[in-house]
Short mmCIF file of C-alpha atoms in Angstrom, two decimals:
data_model
loop_
_atom_site.label_atom_id
_atom_site.label_comp_id
_atom_site.label_asym_id
_atom_site.label_seq_id
_atom_site.Cartn_x
_atom_site.Cartn_y
_atom_site.Cartn_z
CA UNK A 1 103.56 104.83 150.01
CA UNK A 2 103.17 108.43 148.81
CA UNK A 3 106.67 108.29 147.30
CA UNK A 4 105.76 105.05 145.52
CA UNK A 5 102.55 106.61 144.13
CA UNK A 6 104.49 109.62 142.87
CA UNK A 7 106.97 107.32 141.13
CA UNK A 8 104.11 105.33 139.57
CA UNK A 9 102.40 108.51 138.37
CA UNK A 10 105.70 109.71 136.92
CA UNK A 11 106.23 106.43 135.06
CA UNK A 12 102.68 106.52 133.66
CA UNK A 13 103.17 110.13 132.56
CA UNK A 14 106.46 109.30 130.85
CA UNK A 15 104.86 106.30 129.14
CA UNK A 16 101.94 108.38 127.86
CA UNK A 17 104.29 111.13 126.72
CA UNK A 18 106.36 108.56 124.82
CA UNK A 19 103.23 107.17 123.14
CA UNK A 20 102.11 110.66 122.20
CA UNK A 21 105.51 111.42 120.67
CA UNK A 22 105.42 108.18 118.69
CA UNK A 23 101.93 108.95 117.41
CA UNK A 24 102.92 112.51 116.49
CA UNK A 25 106.01 111.21 114.72
CA UNK A 26 103.88 108.66 112.83
CA UNK A 27 101.31 111.32 111.92
CA UNK A 28 104.08 113.64 110.71
CA UNK A 29 105.58 110.88 108.56
CA UNK A 30 102.18 110.02 107.11
CA UNK A 31 101.50 113.70 106.46
CA UNK A 32 104.90 114.11 104.80
CA UNK A 33 104.35 111.01 102.71
CA UNK A 34 100.92 112.29 101.65
CA UNK A 35 102.46 115.66 100.81
CA UNK A 36 105.09 113.91 98.69
CA UNK A 37 102.40 111.85 96.97
CA UNK A 38 100.34 114.97 96.31
CA UNK A 39 103.40 116.75 94.91
CA UNK A 40 104.25 113.79 92.70
CA UNK A 41 100.68 113.65 91.43
CA UNK A 42 100.66 117.38 90.77
CA UNK A 43 104.10 117.30 89.15
CA UNK A 44 103.29 114.35 86.89
CA UNK A 45 102.62 115.66 83.38
CA UNK A 46 99.26 115.00 81.77
CA UNK A 47 99.36 112.47 78.95
CA UNK A 48 99.13 113.88 75.45
CA UNK A 49 95.69 113.59 73.87
CA UNK A 50 95.27 112.80 70.18
CA UNK A 51 92.20 112.54 67.98
CA UNK A 52 91.46 110.46 64.90
CA UNK A 53 89.94 113.01 62.55
CA UNK A 54 88.20 112.71 59.18
CA UNK A 55 87.65 115.71 56.89
CA UNK A 56 83.96 114.92 56.34
CA UNK A 57 81.47 116.13 58.92
CA UNK A 58 78.42 114.13 59.90
CA UNK A 59 79.31 110.77 58.37
CA UNK A 60 78.08 107.76 60.28
CA UNK A 61 79.12 104.11 60.39
CA UNK A 62 80.19 102.52 58.15
CA UNK A 63 82.21 105.55 57.07
CA UNK A 64 81.60 106.55 53.47
CA UNK A 65 84.30 105.55 50.93
CA UNK A 66 87.30 107.71 49.96
CA UNK A 67 87.48 109.71 53.19
CA UNK A 68 91.10 110.18 54.24
CA UNK A 69 92.27 109.91 57.85
CA UNK A 70 94.29 112.29 60.02
CA UNK A 71 95.72 112.65 63.54
CA UNK A 72 95.25 115.88 65.49
CA UNK A 73 96.55 116.88 68.92
CA UNK A 74 94.00 118.18 71.44
CA UNK A 75 95.12 120.55 74.23
CA UNK A 76 92.63 120.56 77.11
CA UNK A 77 94.57 123.11 79.19
CA UNK A 78 93.86 126.13 76.96
CA UNK A 79 90.79 128.31 76.37
CA UNK A 80 89.51 127.56 73.82
CA UNK A 81 91.03 124.09 73.82
CA UNK A 82 93.81 123.50 71.30
CA UNK A 83 93.17 121.47 68.15
CA UNK A 84 96.09 121.10 65.76
CA UNK A 85 97.09 118.93 62.80
CA UNK A 86 99.82 116.33 63.45
CA UNK A 87 99.86 113.93 60.50
CA UNK A 88 97.97 112.10 57.76
CA UNK A 89 97.81 108.30 57.96
CA UNK A 90 99.49 106.69 54.94
CA UNK A 91 100.88 103.31 53.89
CA UNK A 92 103.97 103.61 51.67
CA UNK A 93 102.85 107.10 50.68
CA UNK A 94 99.24 106.12 49.92
CA UNK A 95 96.63 107.89 52.08
CA UNK A 96 94.58 105.40 54.11
CA UNK A 97 90.84 105.99 53.92
CA UNK A 98 88.21 105.16 56.52
CA UNK A 99 90.42 104.60 59.56
CA UNK A 100 87.87 103.96 62.30
CA UNK A 101 89.81 103.62 65.56
CA UNK A 102 93.06 104.72 67.23
CA UNK A 103 94.68 103.50 70.47
CA UNK A 104 97.99 103.76 72.30
CA UNK A 105 100.67 101.23 71.46
CA UNK A 106 101.71 100.79 75.10
CA UNK A 107 105.42 101.14 75.78
CA UNK A 108 106.35 102.18 72.22
CA UNK A 109 106.98 105.95 71.98
CA UNK A 110 105.24 107.83 69.15
CA UNK A 111 103.29 104.79 67.92
CA UNK A 112 99.62 103.85 67.95
CA UNK A 113 97.35 101.04 66.81
CA UNK A 114 94.67 101.80 64.25
CA UNK A 115 91.89 99.81 62.57
CA UNK A 116 90.08 100.28 59.27
CA UNK A 117 86.45 99.84 58.25
CA UNK A 118 84.74 98.08 55.38
CA UNK A 119 84.94 101.04 52.96
CA UNK A 120 88.66 101.61 53.46
CA UNK A 121 91.15 101.17 50.62
CA UNK A 122 92.93 98.90 53.15
CA UNK A 123 89.84 97.24 54.70
CA UNK A 124 89.76 95.13 57.86
CA UNK A 125 93.34 95.93 58.89
CA UNK A 126 95.19 96.40 62.18
CA UNK A 127 97.77 99.11 61.52
CA UNK A 128 100.90 100.19 63.34
CA UNK A 129 101.02 104.00 62.97
CA UNK A 130 103.80 106.48 63.67
CA UNK A 131 101.92 109.39 65.23
CA UNK A 132 104.31 112.18 64.21
CA UNK A 133 104.67 111.18 60.56
CA UNK A 134 101.43 109.25 59.99
CA UNK A 135 103.36 106.47 58.26
CA UNK A 136 101.67 103.12 58.85
CA UNK A 137 102.35 99.44 58.27
CA UNK A 138 99.91 96.53 58.30
CA UNK A 139 100.25 94.43 61.46
CA UNK A 140 97.44 91.96 60.74
CA UNK A 141 94.09 91.36 59.10
CA UNK A 142 91.28 91.64 61.65
CA UNK A 143 88.56 89.03 61.50
CA UNK A 144 85.87 91.73 61.86
CA UNK A 145 85.43 95.30 60.71
CA UNK A 146 86.01 97.46 63.78
CA UNK A 147 85.62 101.02 65.02
CA UNK A 148 86.83 102.89 68.12
CA UNK A 149 89.45 100.69 69.81
CA UNK A 150 90.76 100.80 73.39
CA UNK A 151 93.44 98.94 75.33
CA UNK A 152 91.99 96.43 77.78
CA UNK A 153 95.02 96.16 80.06
CA UNK A 154 98.59 97.33 80.56
CA UNK A 155 100.04 94.34 78.71
CA UNK A 156 99.34 96.02 75.38
CA UNK A 157 98.35 92.67 73.87
CA UNK A 158 94.58 93.05 73.97
CA UNK A 159 92.31 95.63 72.41
CA UNK A 160 88.56 95.97 72.54
CA UNK A 161 86.58 97.54 69.71
CA UNK A 162 83.07 98.01 68.40
CA UNK A 163 82.07 95.80 65.48
CA UNK A 164 81.49 98.46 62.84
CA UNK A 165 77.90 99.72 62.71
CA UNK A 166 76.67 97.66 65.68
CA UNK A 167 76.60 97.60 69.49
CA UNK A 168 78.66 94.40 69.57
CA UNK A 169 81.95 94.71 71.47
CA UNK A 170 84.84 92.56 70.26
CA UNK A 171 88.11 91.64 71.93
CA UNK A 172 91.04 91.94 69.50
CA UNK A 173 94.17 89.83 69.91
CA UNK A 174 97.53 91.39 69.05
CA UNK A 175 99.33 90.53 66.84
CA UNK A 176 97.00 87.97 65.23
CA UNK A 177 94.04 90.33 64.66
CA UNK A 178 91.62 87.60 65.72
CA UNK A 179 88.38 89.05 67.11
CA UNK A 180 86.27 87.27 69.72
CA UNK A 181 83.05 88.25 71.47
CA UNK A 182 83.57 90.53 74.48
CA UNK A 183 79.96 90.20 75.57
CA UNK A 184 76.40 90.16 74.22
CA UNK A 185 75.05 92.89 71.93
CA UNK A 186 74.40 96.18 73.67
CA UNK A 187 70.83 97.34 74.36
CA UNK A 188 70.87 100.04 71.64
CA UNK A 189 71.19 99.64 67.90
CA UNK A 190 74.69 101.05 67.63
CA UNK A 191 77.57 102.10 69.89
CA UNK A 192 79.56 105.14 68.79
CA UNK A 193 82.56 105.32 71.12
CA UNK A 194 84.59 103.66 73.89
CA UNK A 195 86.68 104.88 76.79
CA UNK A 196 88.07 103.43 80.02
CA UNK A 197 88.11 104.87 83.53
CA UNK A 198 88.74 103.44 86.99
CA UNK A 199 89.27 99.89 85.77
CA UNK A 200 86.00 99.83 83.80
CA UNK A 201 85.10 100.15 80.13
CA UNK A 202 82.39 102.56 78.93
CA UNK A 203 80.50 102.50 75.62
CA UNK A 204 78.31 105.36 74.41
CA UNK A 205 75.31 105.33 72.09
CA UNK A 206 75.32 108.95 70.97
CA UNK A 207 71.85 109.67 69.62
CA UNK A 208 69.69 107.41 71.79
CA UNK A 209 67.81 108.45 74.94
CA UNK A 210 67.04 105.00 76.34
CA UNK A 211 68.28 105.92 79.84
CA UNK A 212 67.15 109.52 80.23
CA UNK A 213 64.20 110.45 77.97
CA UNK A 214 64.95 113.36 75.60
CA UNK A 215 68.57 113.50 76.81
CA UNK A 216 70.96 111.92 74.31
CA UNK A 217 74.05 109.86 74.97
CA UNK A 218 73.33 106.50 76.66
CA UNK A 219 76.46 105.19 78.40
CA UNK A 220 77.01 101.58 79.47
CA UNK A 221 79.67 100.32 81.89
CA UNK A 222 81.49 97.00 81.46
CA UNK A 223 84.02 94.97 83.37
CA UNK A 224 87.36 94.78 81.55
CA UNK A 225 87.04 91.01 81.58
CA UNK A 226 83.94 91.19 79.38
CA UNK A 227 80.34 90.12 79.74
CA UNK A 228 77.11 92.10 79.71
CA UNK A 229 77.01 95.73 80.87
CA UNK A 230 76.83 96.23 84.65
CA UNK A 231 75.66 99.87 84.97
CA UNK A 232 74.13 102.58 82.80
CA UNK A 233 74.53 106.36 82.73
CA UNK A 234 73.69 109.29 80.47
CA UNK A 235 75.65 112.12 78.85
CA UNK A 236 72.37 114.09 78.98
CA UNK A 237 72.86 116.08 75.79
CA UNK A 238 69.97 118.32 74.76
CA UNK A 239 71.73 119.22 71.48
CA UNK A 240 72.01 116.54 68.79
CA UNK A 241 75.16 118.04 67.26
CA UNK A 242 77.01 117.37 70.54
CA UNK A 243 76.54 113.60 70.17
CA UNK A 244 76.02 113.30 66.41
CA UNK A 245 76.84 109.92 64.87
CA UNK A 246 80.41 108.59 65.34
CA UNK A 247 82.13 109.94 68.45
CA UNK A 248 85.51 110.36 70.01
CA UNK A 249 84.83 109.39 73.65
CA UNK A 250 87.36 110.01 76.42
CA UNK A 251 87.62 110.37 80.20
CA UNK A 252 89.97 113.18 81.31
CA UNK A 253 91.26 112.78 84.88
CA UNK A 254 94.04 115.36 84.59
CA UNK A 255 92.49 118.70 83.59
CA UNK A 256 89.11 118.13 85.24
CA UNK A 257 87.09 117.90 82.03
CA UNK A 258 85.93 114.38 83.02
CA UNK A 259 83.69 112.94 80.23
CA UNK A 260 84.69 114.33 76.83
CA UNK A 261 83.01 113.85 73.45
CA UNK A 262 84.19 114.89 69.99
CA UNK A 263 81.35 114.52 67.49
CA UNK A 264 81.39 114.01 63.75
CA UNK A 265 79.61 117.38 63.59
CA UNK A 266 82.83 119.23 64.57
CA UNK A 267 81.84 119.86 68.21
CA UNK A 268 83.86 119.00 71.32
CA UNK A 269 81.95 119.03 74.63
CA UNK A 270 82.34 117.68 78.14
CA UNK A 271 80.23 116.68 81.12
CA UNK A 272 81.61 116.36 84.65
CA UNK A 273 78.84 114.05 85.86
CA UNK A 274 77.01 111.35 83.90
CA UNK A 275 74.52 110.39 86.62
CA UNK A 276 71.25 110.07 84.68
CA UNK A 277 68.63 112.81 84.46
CA UNK A 278 70.21 115.33 86.84
CA UNK A 279 72.24 118.46 86.19
CA UNK A 280 74.75 119.27 84.82
CA UNK A 281 74.19 118.97 81.09
CA UNK A 282 77.18 118.94 78.72
CA UNK A 283 79.33 122.05 78.29
CA UNK A 284 80.41 123.33 74.88
CA UNK A 285 84.22 123.47 74.51
CA UNK A 286 85.07 123.96 70.82
CA UNK A 287 83.61 124.10 67.34
CA UNK A 288 86.56 122.77 65.34
CA UNK A 289 85.48 124.68 62.23
CA UNK A 290 86.83 127.79 63.98
CA UNK A 291 90.36 126.43 63.45
CA UNK A 292 89.88 127.13 59.71
CA UNK A 293 91.00 123.58 58.87
CA UNK A 294 88.74 121.20 57.00
CA UNK A 295 89.12 118.35 59.49
CA UNK A 296 86.05 118.17 61.66
CA UNK A 297 84.79 114.62 62.11
CA UNK A 298 86.27 113.52 65.45
CA UNK A 299 86.01 109.74 65.45
CA UNK A 300 88.26 108.59 68.30
CA UNK A 301 90.52 109.84 71.10
CA UNK A 302 93.70 108.27 72.48
CA UNK A 303 96.35 109.31 75.01
CA UNK A 304 100.07 108.80 74.75
#
């Protein structure tokens, strides 16, 4: 009987040892896989960030007539952040005025979508723009004047934009240019910028303090499928020049800047947390007038 008990104990011990080895092997594989995933994430290059820039500072929406339109590259990994001319948007050599939105043309290297406002010399147009050269062609007439456009999904066939001078979001079909309602009017008089993050769309009303009294930059979250806003946040700016009038709005998940704003008053700032009415407040990053180039109204951001 004692011999039998010893054999049973030995078998149980061997079984437990085998289970432990299997668990350790599984844990090691999971750890190695996680290490590989972390390495791949770290090794993956950050997408290039571009800005739609107008030479006039402080202009609102609709943009005043005769203001030409440019593309700049923004480098978030330098101190101060980089801000450099890339191209001027033109159609057959003619400068395009009052371009109001810029967004990635998904899957097509070096190309972007752009839209024009009511005071443009090519009004109410969806443009196909070569980023490096600035040369553009007309893809379609849009059925509404738009500003600040974003891709809604990875298909590249649907954009969302702000109806110029309002808080009405519009879905834009590519290539027809037909605009349809994305949802009801927003709760503020005018939206100034759009960005997407984590499968949601965010619209900002730069100069209002509806959400956090005396702190500017009301932000509203939407489902990508449309409808009314589902959550509200605040950029919490105590300085009006940080959120002045039309805004480039962008979420940076690569360099840790998080919520980024480029204002028409030449200022680029960021905030790492937009939870209403609590610290931190926005951080100053760059006054673009220090680049000694007369291109300071930052109206939209896009990544490529």
